Coordinates of N, CA and C in Angstrom, one line a residue:
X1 N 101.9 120.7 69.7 CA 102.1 119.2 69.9 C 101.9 118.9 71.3
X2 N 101.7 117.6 71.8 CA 101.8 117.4 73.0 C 102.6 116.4 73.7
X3 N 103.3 116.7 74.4 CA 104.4 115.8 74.9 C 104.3 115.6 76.5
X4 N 104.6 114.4 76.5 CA 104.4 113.8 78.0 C 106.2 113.4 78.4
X5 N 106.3 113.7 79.3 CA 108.1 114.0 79.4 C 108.1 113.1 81.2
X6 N 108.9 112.4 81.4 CA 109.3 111.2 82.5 C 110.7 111.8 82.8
X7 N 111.0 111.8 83.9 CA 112.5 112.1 84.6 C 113.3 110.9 85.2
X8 N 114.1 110.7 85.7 CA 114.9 110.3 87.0 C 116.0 110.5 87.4
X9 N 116.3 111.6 88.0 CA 117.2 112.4 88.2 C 117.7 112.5 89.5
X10 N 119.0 112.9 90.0 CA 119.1 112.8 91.5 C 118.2 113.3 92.1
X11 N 118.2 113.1 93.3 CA 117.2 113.6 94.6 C 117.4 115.4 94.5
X12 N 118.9 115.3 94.2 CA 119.1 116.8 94.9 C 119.2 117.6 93.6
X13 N 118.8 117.1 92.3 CA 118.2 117.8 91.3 C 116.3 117.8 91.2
X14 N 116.1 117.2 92.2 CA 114.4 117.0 91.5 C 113.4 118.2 91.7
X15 N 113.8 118.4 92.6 CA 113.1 120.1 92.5 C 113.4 121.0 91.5
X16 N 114.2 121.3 91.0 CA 114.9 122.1 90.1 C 114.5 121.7 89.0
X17 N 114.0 120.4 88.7 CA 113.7 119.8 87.4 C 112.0 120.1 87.1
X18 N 111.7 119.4 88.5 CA 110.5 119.7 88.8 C 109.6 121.5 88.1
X19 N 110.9 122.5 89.0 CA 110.2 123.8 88.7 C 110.1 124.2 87.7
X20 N 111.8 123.6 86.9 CA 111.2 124.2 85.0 C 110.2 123.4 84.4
X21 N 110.0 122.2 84.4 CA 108.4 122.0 83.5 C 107.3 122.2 84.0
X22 N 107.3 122.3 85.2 CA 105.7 123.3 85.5 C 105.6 124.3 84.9
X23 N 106.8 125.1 84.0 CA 106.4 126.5 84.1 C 106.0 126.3 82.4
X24 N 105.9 125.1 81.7 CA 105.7 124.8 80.5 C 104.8 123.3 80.4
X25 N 104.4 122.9 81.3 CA 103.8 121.6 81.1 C 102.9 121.2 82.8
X26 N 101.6 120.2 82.3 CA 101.0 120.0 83.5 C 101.9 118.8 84.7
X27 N 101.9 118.8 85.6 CA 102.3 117.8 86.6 C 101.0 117.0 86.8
X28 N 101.5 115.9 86.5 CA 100.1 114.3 86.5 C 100.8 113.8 87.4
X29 N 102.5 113.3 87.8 CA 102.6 111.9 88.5 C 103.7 112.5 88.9
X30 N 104.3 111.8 90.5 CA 105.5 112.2 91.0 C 106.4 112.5 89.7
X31 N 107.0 111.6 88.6 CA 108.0 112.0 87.9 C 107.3 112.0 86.5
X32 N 106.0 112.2 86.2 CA 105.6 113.1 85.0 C 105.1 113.9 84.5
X33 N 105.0 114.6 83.5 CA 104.6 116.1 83.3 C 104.1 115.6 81.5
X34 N 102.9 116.5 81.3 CA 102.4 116.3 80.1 C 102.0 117.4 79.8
X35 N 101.2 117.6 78.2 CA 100.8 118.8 78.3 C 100.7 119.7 76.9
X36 N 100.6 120.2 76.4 CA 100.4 121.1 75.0 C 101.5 122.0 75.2
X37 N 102.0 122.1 74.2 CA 103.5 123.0 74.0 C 103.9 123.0 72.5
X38 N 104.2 124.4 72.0 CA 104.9 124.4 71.0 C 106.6 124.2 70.9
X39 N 106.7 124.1 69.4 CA 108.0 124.2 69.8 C 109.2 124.7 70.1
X40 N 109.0 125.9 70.2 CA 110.2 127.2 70.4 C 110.1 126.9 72.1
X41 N 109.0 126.6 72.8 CA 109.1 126.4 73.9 C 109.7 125.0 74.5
X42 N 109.1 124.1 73.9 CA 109.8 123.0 74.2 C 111.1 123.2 73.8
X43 N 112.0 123.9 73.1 CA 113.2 123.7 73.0 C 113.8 124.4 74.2
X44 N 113.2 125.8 74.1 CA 113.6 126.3 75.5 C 113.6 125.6 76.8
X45 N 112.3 125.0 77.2 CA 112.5 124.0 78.1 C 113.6 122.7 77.8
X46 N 113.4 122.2 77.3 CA 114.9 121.5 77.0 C 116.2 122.1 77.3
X47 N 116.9 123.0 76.6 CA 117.4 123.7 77.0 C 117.9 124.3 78.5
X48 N 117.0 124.6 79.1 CA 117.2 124.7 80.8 C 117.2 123.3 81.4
X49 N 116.5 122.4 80.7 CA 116.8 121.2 81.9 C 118.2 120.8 81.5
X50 N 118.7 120.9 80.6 CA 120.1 120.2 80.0 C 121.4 121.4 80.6
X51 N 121.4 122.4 81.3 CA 121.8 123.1 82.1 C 121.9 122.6 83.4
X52 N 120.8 121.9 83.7 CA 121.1 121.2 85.1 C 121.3 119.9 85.8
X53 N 120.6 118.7 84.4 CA 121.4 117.9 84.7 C 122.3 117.4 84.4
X54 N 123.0 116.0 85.2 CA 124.3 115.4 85.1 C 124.7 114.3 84.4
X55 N 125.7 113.6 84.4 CA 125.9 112.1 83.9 C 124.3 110.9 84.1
X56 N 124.0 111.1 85.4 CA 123.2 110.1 86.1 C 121.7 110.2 85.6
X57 N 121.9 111.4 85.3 CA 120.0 111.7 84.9 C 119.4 111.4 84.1
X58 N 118.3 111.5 83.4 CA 117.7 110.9 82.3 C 116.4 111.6 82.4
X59 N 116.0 112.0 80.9 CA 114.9 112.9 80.8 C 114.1 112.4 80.0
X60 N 112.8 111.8 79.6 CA 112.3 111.4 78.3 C 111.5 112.5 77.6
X61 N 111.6 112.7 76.7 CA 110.4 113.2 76.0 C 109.4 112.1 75.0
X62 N 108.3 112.5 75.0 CA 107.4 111.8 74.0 C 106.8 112.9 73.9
X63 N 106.8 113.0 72.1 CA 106.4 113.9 71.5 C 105.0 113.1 70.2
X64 N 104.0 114.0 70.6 CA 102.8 112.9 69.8 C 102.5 114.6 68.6
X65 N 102.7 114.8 67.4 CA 102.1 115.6 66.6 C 100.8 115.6 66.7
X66 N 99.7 114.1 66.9 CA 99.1 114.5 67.1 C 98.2 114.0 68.1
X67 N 97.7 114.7 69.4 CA 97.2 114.1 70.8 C 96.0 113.5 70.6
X68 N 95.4 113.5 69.2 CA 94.4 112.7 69.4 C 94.4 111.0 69.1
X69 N 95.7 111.2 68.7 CA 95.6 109.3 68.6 C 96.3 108.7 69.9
X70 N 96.4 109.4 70.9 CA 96.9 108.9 72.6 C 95.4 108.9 72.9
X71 N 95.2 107.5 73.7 CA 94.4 107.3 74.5 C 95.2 106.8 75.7
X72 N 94.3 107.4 76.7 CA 95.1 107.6 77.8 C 93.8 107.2 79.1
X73 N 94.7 106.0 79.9 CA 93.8 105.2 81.0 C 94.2 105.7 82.0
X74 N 93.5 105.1 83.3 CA 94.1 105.6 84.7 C 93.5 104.5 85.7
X75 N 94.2 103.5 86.4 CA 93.6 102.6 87.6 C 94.1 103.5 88.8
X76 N 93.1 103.2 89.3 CA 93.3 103.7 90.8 C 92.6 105.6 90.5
X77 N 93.2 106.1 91.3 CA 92.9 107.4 91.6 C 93.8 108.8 90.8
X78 N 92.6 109.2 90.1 CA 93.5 110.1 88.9 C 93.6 110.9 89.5
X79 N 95.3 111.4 89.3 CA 95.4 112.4 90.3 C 95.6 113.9 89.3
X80 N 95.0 114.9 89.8 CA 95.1 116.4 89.1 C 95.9 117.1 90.2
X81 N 97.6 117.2 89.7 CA 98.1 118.0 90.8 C 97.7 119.7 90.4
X82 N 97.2 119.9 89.4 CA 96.6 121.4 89.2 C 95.6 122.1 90.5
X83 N 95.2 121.1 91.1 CA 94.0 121.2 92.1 C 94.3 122.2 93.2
X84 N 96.3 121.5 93.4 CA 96.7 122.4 94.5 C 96.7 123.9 94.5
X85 N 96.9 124.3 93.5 CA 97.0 125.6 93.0 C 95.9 126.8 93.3
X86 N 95.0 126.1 93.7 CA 93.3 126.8 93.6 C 93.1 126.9 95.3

C-alpha cells in the first residue's frame, strides 16, 4: 500500500520521529514522509512512533490501497530529500 504520513510533534521529539520513518518511508517535506510499505511494517512503524509520542502530538496516516488513483502536484520546487544521501 502506500501511505503518506504528516506529524506535529514537539520540537524535542522531531528528530526521533523523524528517524523512525526514514527507516520505512521516503522524506518529501519538513513534516512528511510517503512511500510504499506493507503492512506488518507499517504496524511496526506505528508501533515505535506511539512509544514516543505524548499528549501534544499528532501523527496522520493516509493510507491509499491503491497509489494509482493519487495524483500528486507540486508548485514551486520539488524537493527529493533522497538526494542528500548520494
Amino acid at each position: 500500500m502506500f501511505v503518506i504520513v504528516t506529524y506535529d510533534v514537539d520540537v524535542k521529539r522531531v528528530d526521533k520521529v523523524r528517524k523512525i520513518l526514514r527507516k520505512y518511508l521516503n522524506w518529501v517535506q519538513n513534516s512528511v514522509f510517503e512511500g510504499e510499505i506493507n503492512i506488518s511494517n507499517l504496524a511496526r512503524c506505528k508501533a515505535e512512533l506511539d512509544r514516543i509520542i505524548k499528549d501534544n502530538d499528532s501523527i496522520y496516516f493516509y493510507e491509499l490501497k491503491n497509489p494509482h488513483v493519487l495524483k500528486k502536484g507540486v508548485l514551486g520546487v520539488k524537493k527529493n530529500l533522497l538526494d542528500e544521501f548520494l
